[in-house]
Every structure is written in C-alpha cells, then in structure tokens.
Short mmCIF file of C-alpha atoms in Angstrom, two decimals:
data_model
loop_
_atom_site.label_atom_id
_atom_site.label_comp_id
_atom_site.label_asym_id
_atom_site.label_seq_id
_atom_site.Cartn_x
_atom_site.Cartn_y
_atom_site.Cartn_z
CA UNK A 23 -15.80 9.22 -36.34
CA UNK A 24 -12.10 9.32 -36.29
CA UNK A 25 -12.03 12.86 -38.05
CA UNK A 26 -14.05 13.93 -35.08
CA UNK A 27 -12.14 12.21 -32.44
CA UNK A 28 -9.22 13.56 -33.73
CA UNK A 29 -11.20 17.47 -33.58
CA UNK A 30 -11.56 16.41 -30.46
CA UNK A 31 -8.83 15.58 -28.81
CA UNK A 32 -7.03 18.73 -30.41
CA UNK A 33 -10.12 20.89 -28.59
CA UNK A 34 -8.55 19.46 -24.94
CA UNK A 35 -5.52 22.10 -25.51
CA UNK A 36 -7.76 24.85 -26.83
CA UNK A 37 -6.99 28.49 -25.53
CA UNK A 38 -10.72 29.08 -24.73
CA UNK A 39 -10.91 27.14 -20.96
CA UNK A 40 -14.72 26.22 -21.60
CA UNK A 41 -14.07 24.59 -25.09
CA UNK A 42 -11.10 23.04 -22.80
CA UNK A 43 -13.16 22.13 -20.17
CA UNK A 44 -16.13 20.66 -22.44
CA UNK A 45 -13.49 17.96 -24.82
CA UNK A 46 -12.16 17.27 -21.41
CA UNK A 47 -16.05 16.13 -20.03
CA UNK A 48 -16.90 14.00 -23.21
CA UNK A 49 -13.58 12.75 -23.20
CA UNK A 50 -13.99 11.41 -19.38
CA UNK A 51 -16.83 9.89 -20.83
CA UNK A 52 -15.62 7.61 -23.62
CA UNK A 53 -12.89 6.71 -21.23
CA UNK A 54 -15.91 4.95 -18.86
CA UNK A 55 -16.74 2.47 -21.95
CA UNK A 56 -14.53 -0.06 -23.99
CA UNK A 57 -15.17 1.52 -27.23
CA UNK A 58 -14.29 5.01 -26.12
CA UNK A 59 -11.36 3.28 -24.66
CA UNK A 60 -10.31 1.55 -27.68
CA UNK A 61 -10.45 4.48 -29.75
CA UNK A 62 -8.41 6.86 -27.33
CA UNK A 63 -5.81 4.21 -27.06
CA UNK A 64 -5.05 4.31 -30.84
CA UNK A 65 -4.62 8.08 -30.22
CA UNK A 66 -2.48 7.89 -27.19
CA UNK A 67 0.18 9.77 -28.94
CA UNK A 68 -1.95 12.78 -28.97
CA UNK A 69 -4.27 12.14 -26.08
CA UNK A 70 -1.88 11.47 -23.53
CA UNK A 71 0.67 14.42 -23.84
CA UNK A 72 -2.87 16.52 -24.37
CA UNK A 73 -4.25 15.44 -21.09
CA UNK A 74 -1.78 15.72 -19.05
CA UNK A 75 -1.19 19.42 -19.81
CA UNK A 76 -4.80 19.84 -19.30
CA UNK A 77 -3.24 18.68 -15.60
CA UNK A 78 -0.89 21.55 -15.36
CA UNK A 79 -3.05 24.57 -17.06
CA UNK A 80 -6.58 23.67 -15.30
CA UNK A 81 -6.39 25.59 -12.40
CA UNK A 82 -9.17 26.06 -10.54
CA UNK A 83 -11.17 25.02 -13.25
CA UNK A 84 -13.29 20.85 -13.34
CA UNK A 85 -11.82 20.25 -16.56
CA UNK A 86 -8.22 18.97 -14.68
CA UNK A 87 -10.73 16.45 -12.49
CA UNK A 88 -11.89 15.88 -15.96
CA UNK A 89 -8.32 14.83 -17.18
CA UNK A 90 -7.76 13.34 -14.32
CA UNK A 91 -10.02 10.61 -14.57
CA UNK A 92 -9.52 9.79 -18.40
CA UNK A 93 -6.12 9.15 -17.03
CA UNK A 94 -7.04 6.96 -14.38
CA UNK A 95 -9.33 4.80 -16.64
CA UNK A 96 -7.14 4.86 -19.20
CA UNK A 97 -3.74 3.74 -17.43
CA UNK A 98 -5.40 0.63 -16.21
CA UNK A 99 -3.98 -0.69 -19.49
CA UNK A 100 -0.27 -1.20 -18.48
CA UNK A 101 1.00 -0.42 -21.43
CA UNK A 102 -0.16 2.98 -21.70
CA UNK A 103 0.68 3.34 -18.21
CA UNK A 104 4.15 2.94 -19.17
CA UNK A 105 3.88 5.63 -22.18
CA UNK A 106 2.17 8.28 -19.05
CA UNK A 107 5.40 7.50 -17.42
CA UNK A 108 7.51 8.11 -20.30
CA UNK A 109 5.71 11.32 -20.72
CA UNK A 110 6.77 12.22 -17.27
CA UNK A 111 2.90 11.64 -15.44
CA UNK A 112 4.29 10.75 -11.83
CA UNK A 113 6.07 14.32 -11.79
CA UNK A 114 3.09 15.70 -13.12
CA UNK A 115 0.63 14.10 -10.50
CA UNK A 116 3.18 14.87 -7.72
CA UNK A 117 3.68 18.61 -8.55
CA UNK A 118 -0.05 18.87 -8.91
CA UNK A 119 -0.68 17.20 -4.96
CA UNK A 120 2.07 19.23 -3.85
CA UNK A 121 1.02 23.26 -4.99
CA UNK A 122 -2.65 22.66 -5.40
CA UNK A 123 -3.77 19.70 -3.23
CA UNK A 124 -5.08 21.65 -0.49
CA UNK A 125 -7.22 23.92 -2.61
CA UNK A 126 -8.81 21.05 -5.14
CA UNK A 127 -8.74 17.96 -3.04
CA UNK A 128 -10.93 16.48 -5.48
CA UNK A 129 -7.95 16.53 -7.99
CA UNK A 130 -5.21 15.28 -5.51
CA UNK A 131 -7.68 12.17 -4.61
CA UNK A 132 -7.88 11.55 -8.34
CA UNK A 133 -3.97 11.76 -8.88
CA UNK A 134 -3.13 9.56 -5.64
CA UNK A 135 -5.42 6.72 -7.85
CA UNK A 136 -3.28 7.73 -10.88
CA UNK A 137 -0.31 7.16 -9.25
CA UNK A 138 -1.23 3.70 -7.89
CA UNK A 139 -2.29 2.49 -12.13
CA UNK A 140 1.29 3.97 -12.83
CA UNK A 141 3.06 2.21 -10.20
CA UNK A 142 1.80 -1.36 -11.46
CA UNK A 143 4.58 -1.04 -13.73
CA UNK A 144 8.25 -1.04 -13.64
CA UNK A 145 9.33 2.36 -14.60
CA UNK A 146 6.30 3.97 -12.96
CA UNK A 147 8.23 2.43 -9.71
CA UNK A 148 11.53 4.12 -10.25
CA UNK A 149 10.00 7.24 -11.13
CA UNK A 150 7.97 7.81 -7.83
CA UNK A 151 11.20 6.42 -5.97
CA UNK A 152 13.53 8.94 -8.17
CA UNK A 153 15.47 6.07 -8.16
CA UNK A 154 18.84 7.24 -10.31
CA UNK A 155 19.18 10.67 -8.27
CA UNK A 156 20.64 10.10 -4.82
CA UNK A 157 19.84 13.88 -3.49
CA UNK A 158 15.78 13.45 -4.09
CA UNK A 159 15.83 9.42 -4.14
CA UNK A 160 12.70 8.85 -1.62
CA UNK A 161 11.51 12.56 -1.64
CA UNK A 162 8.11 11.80 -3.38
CA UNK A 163 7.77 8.68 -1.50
CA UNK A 164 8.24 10.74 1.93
CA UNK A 165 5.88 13.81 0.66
CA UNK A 166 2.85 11.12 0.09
CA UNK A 167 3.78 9.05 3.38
CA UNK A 168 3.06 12.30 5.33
CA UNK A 169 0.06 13.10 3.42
CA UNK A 170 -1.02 9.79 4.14
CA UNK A 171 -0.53 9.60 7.64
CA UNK A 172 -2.02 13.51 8.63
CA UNK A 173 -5.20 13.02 6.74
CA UNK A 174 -8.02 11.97 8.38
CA UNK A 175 -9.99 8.41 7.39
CA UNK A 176 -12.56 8.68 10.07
CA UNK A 177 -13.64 12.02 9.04
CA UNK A 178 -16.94 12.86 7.29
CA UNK A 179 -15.52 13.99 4.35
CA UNK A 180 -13.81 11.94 1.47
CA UNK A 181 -10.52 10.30 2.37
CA UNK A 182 -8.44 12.24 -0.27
CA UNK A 183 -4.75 10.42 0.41
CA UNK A 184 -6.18 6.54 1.09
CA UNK A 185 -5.29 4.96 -2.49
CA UNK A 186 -1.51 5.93 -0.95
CA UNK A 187 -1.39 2.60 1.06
CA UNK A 188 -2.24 0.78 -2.38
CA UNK A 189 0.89 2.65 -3.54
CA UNK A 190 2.80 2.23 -0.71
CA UNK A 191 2.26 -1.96 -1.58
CA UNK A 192 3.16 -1.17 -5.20
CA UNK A 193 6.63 0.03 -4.60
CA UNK A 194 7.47 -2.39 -1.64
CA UNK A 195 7.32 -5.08 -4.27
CA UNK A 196 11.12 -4.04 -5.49
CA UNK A 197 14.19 -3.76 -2.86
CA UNK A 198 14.65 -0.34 -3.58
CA UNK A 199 11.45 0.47 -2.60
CA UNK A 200 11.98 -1.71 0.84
CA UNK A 201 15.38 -0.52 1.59
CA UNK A 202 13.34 3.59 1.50
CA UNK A 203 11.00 2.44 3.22
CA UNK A 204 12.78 0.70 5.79
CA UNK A 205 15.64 3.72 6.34
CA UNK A 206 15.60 4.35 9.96
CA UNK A 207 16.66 8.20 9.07
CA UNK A 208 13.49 8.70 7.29
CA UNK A 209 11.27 6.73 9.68
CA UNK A 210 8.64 5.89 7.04
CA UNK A 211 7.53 2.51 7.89
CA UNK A 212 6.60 3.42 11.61
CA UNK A 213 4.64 6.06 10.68
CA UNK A 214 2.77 4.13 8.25
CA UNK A 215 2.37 1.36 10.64
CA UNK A 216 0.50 3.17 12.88
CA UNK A 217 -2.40 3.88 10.04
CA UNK A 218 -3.24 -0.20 10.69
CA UNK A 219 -5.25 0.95 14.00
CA UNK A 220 -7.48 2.88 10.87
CA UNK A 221 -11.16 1.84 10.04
CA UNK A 222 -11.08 2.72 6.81
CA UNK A 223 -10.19 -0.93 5.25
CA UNK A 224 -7.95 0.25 2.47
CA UNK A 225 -5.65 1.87 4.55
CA UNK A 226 -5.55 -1.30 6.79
CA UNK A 227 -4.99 -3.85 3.56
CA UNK A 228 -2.29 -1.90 2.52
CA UNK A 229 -0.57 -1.06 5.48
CA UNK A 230 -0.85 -4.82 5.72
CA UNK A 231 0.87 -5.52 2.62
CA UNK A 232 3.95 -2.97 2.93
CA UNK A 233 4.68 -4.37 6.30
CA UNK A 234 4.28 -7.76 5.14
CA UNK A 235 6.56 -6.50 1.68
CA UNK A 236 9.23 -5.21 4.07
CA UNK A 237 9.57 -8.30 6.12
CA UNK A 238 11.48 -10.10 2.86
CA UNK A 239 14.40 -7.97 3.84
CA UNK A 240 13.94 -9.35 7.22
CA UNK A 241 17.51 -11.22 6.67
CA UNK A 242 19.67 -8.46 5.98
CA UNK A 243 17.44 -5.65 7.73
CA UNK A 244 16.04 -7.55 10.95
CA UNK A 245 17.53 -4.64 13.19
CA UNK A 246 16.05 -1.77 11.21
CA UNK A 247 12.44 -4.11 11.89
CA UNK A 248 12.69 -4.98 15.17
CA UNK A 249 13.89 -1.23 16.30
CA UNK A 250 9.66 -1.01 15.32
CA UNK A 251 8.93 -4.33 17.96
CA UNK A 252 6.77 -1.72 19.64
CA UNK A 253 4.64 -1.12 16.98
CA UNK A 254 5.72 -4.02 14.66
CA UNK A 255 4.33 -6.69 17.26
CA UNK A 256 0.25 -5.31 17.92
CA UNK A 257 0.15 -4.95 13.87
CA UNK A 258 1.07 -8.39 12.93
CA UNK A 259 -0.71 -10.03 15.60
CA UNK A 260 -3.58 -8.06 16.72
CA UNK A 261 -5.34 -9.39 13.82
CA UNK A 262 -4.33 -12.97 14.39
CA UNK A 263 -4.91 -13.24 18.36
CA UNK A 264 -8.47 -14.06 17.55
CA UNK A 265 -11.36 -12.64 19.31
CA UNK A 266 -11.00 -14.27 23.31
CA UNK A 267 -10.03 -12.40 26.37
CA UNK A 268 -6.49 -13.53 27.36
CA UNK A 269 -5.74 -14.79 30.68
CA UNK A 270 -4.20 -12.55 33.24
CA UNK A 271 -1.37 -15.17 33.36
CA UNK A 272 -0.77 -14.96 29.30
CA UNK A 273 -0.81 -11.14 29.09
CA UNK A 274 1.49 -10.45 32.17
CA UNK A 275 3.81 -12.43 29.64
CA UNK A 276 3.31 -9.49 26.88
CA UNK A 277 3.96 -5.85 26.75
CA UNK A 278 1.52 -3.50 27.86
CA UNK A 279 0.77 -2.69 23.83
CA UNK A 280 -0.43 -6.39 23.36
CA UNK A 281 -1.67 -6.73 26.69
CA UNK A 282 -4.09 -4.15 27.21
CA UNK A 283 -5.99 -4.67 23.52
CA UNK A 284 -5.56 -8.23 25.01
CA UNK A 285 -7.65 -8.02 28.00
CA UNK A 286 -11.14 -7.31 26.43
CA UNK A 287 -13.72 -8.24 23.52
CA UNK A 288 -12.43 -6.93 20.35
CA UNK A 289 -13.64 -6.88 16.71
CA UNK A 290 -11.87 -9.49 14.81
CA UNK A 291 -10.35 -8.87 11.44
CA UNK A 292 -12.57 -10.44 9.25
CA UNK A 293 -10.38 -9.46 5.61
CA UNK A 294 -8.57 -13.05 5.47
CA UNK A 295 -5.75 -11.28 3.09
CA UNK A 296 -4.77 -9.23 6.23
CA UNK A 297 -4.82 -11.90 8.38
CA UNK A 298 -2.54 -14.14 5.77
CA UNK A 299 -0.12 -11.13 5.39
CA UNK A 300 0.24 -10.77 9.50
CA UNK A 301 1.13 -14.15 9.34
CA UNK A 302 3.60 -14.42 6.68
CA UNK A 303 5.46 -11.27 7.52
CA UNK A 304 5.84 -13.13 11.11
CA UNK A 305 7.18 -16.47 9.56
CA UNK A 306 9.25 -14.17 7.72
CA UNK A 307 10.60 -12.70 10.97
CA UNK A 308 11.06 -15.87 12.96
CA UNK A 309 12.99 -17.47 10.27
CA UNK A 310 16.28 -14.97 12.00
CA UNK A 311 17.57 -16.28 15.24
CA UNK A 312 16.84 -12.53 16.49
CA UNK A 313 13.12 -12.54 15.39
CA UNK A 314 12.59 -15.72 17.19
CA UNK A 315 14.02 -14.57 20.62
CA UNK A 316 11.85 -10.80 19.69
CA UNK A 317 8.74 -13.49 18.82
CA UNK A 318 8.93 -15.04 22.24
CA UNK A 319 9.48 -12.18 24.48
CA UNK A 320 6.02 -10.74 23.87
CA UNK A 321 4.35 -14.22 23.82
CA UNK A 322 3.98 -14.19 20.39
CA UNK A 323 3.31 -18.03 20.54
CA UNK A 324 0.48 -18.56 22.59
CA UNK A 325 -1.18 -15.82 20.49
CA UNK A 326 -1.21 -17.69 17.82
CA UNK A 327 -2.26 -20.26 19.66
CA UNK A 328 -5.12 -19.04 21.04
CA UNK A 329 -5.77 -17.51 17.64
CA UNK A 330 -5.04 -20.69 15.40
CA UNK A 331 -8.49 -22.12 17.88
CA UNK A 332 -10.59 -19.60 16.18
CA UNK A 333 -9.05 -19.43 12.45
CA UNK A 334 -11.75 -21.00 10.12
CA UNK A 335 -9.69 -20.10 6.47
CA UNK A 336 -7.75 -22.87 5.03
CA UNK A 337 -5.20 -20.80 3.78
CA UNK A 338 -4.62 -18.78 7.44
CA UNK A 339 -4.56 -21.87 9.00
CA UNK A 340 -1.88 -23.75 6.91
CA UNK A 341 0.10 -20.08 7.52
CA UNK A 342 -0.46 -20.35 11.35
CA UNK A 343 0.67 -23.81 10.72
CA UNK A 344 3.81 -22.98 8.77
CA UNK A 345 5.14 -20.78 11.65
CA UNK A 346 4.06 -23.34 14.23
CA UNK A 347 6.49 -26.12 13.06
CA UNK A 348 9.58 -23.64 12.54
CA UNK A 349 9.01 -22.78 16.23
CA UNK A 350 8.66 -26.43 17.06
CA UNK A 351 12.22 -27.22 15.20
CA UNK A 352 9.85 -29.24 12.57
CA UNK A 353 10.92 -26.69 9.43
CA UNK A 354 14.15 -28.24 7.92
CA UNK A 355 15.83 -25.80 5.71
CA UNK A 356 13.91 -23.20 6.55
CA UNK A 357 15.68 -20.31 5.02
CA UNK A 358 14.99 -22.20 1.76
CA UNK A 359 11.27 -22.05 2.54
CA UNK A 360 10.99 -18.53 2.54
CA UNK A 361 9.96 -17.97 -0.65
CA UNK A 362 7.90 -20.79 -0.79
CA UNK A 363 5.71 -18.91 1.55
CA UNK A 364 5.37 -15.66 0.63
CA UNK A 365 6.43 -16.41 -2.98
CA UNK A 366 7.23 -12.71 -3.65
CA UNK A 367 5.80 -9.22 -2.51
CA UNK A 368 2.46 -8.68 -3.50
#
C-alpha cells in the first residue's frame, strides 16, 4: 500500500495531463476519509509541494479543482497548514484567483476556502497580510476585499468569494491585521461593512466578527471607527433593536439610516453569535468618552432598550446588560473590563 501511494503521488506531477488529472481524482478521494488522510499526511513532504504545482500547471483542466480540494481537506490539520505556508500556498492560491479566477470560478471558490484553513494559523496570517514588505503590506488583503464586495450573494449561481468574510475574521484576530483593515486610505472596513445588509448568512457572521475584531482597537483608533458612524451604527444595532416598530418620537431622535429600517416590521436576526458580536463591539465603543457621546446621538440607548424587551439568549442579554450599567455609571474600572468581555478576537 505504501509502494503504491508513493506511485501515486509521483503520478500527480506526470507530463501526461490525464495520468495528472486521474492521481489528482483518487487523491481528492482519500483526502475525504481519515485513513486516506492519515496516510497522505506521512507523505506531506511529497504530496504537498506535488499538489500545489498541480495548482499552477492545471489550466483549464479539473485536475487543479482536484488539488484544490485535497488541499482544503488536508490543511484542516494546522500543522500541515503551516508546512502549505512554508511552501509558499497563500501566494499560490492568490496568483491563481488573480489570472484565472474569472475563467474557473470553481477553482477560485475552492482557494478562497484554502485560504481561510491557512489563515487559522500564525504564519498563514502574515503571509496573506505580506506583513514584512511595506510596498505590498495589505495588497492581497485589498485584492480579496474587492472580490468580496463586487460578487454577487443573492445571485443564482454559487457565491464564489463568500468564505472571504471567514478570512476577513481570521486576520482581524492580530493588530496588524486591524490596523489594514482599519486604514482610512484603503477604506476596507466600510466597504466590507456594507456586505452585513447580505442574505447570504456567512457573509453576515463574518462581517460581524471583523467589525466586532476591529472594535479592540477602539482605544487608540476610535476616530478611524467613528469616521464609519454612518454605516458603523445600522450594523451593530440593526440586529439588536429587536423586531417592534419604533415610535415616531424615538426615531426623530436617530438618523435617517436607523430611522427609516426603524419605522416598520423587520426580520430579526435570529444567529445569536451576530447578535453577541453587535453587542460587544458596542461596549467596546462606549468604553471611549467619544463613543459614548457618538452612542447617544443616534439613540443608541433606547435601542437597546427596546431590544433588551425582546432578547430571549442568556448570553445576549448579560451583553445588553454589560453595556447598560457602563452607560448608567454602574461599570467601575471599566477599561479593565474590556477584555473580560470580549476576551480576545474571535
């Protein structure tokens, strides 16, 4: 068996494309079971750096899709999502996107779920952020923010750039990541706030968790934040305002963003994660003097008022709770409770 494994895996960089092409199929398949798994992990040294030319040479050809999804299944193991990285798999899946993206979307949607696996680890995070080269520092990061934000998730077809917002989580754990993301100049974070209004639920979790990753640099960035009030303010408490019609007095109190989505029935957000992360990217806010007075001015507070009356999650209510008694002048120390709350991006 390991003789013919070993045939095997030297068949994937064969100069006939259909022998290619046919390792590439059976080795998809022992990827999709623990055994097969087991075995090509032992054999990473020659598997890996064989797959991922398979990337490069495949063309137009399935046997790169192929590849592609051994390497998916296989860097759900972190460690040998560390050895892709090594090998140099986020340029790889980036140059692939980039040049043939448009012509095998199939591919590029099985690379942008690559790239999330490789981002679960620490160098796969300073790789996509080119962090060590200040000319292209944030390039990749900007290429796949665009992607993310011109495709389509309410089209028919299969949403090819959506595992990008589980990315986009991945590297807002780390302050690099944040500060990129956060860069007024490049304008990434208000473009990707804007995907929350999406139906497609991935997109909205994620978006979700960057904004809620970005608000730990609400100390030292809070002007770079609430530059985004506009659009910062309808993400983070849309999905906490609960599901009444506001009263004509409350929403002349808001701006016309909150107060129009305000005035009628609306579907409630029914993922309890998003509605935690709206929440704790506010306390994180309000904890400044400046995202208090920002807070108030759009009548942040009865929201969550009105909201807290229809929250039935323990865990969302103790975080409409939290912010309740910091606004009250209850939360002693409360710069020392910050991490206590959101522990650490997530």
């Amino acid at each position: 068996m390991a003789d013919e494994l070993d045939e095997l895996i030297g068949f994937l960089s064969d100069r006939n494309p259909q022998v290619r092409g046919a390792a590439a199929d059976i080795v998809r398949g022992l990827t999709g079971g623990e055994d097969g798994l087991r075995a090509l992990t032992a054999r990473a040294d020659s598997a890996l750096p064989a797959l991922l030319r398979l990337l490069a040479s495949a063309g137009g050809s399935g046997s790169g899709e192929a590849a592609a999804d051994s390497l998916v299944n296989l860097s759900q193991d972190a460690a040998l999502a560390a050895r892709l990285v090594a090998l140099g798999a986020v340029d790889a899946a980036m140059d692939v996107v980039a040049k043939r993206g448009g012509e095998q979307p199939a591919l590029a949607r099985r690379l942008v779920m690559l790239l999330v696996n490789l981002t679960h680890v620490e160098s796969g995070v300073a790789a996509l952020l080119q962090v060590g080269d200040e000319k292209v520092q944030g390039l990749y990061v900007a290429k796949l923010v665009r992607s993310f934000c011109r495709s389509s998730s309410d089209s028919e077809e299969e949403d090819i750039f959506e595992y990008v917002a589980s990315t986009l989580v991945n590297i807002s754990k780390v302050e690099a990541g944040r500060r990129i993301l956060l860069e007024p100049k490049r304008g990434l974070l208000k473009q990707i706030i804007r995907q929350f209004d999406s139906t497609n639920q991935l997109r909205k979790k994620g978006v979700a968790g960057t904004i809620r990753n970005c608000c730990f640099e609400a100390d030292t960035q809070l002007l770079s934040l609430l530059s985004l009030a506009e659009y910062l303010w309808p993400a983070l408490l849309l999905p906490v305002a609960g599901k009444k019609i506001y009263s004509e007095e409350d929403r002349s109190k808001m701006p016309l963003e909150l107060s129009s989505a305000l005035s009628h029935e609306r579907e409630v957000v029914e993922d309890s994660e998003i509605r935690q992360q709206a929440l704790e990217a506010i306390y994180m806010i309000v904890l400044q003097d400046g995202g208090r007075r920002s807070f108030w001015s759009v009548n942040g507070p009865r929201i969550l008022q009105v909201g807290y009356e229809d929250e039935k999650d323990p865990k969302v209510m103790e975080a409409y709770e939290l912010i309740g008694s910091l606004l009250v002048g209850k939360g002693e120390d409360v710069q020392d409770n910050k991490k206590e709350q959101g522990e650490k991006p997530q």
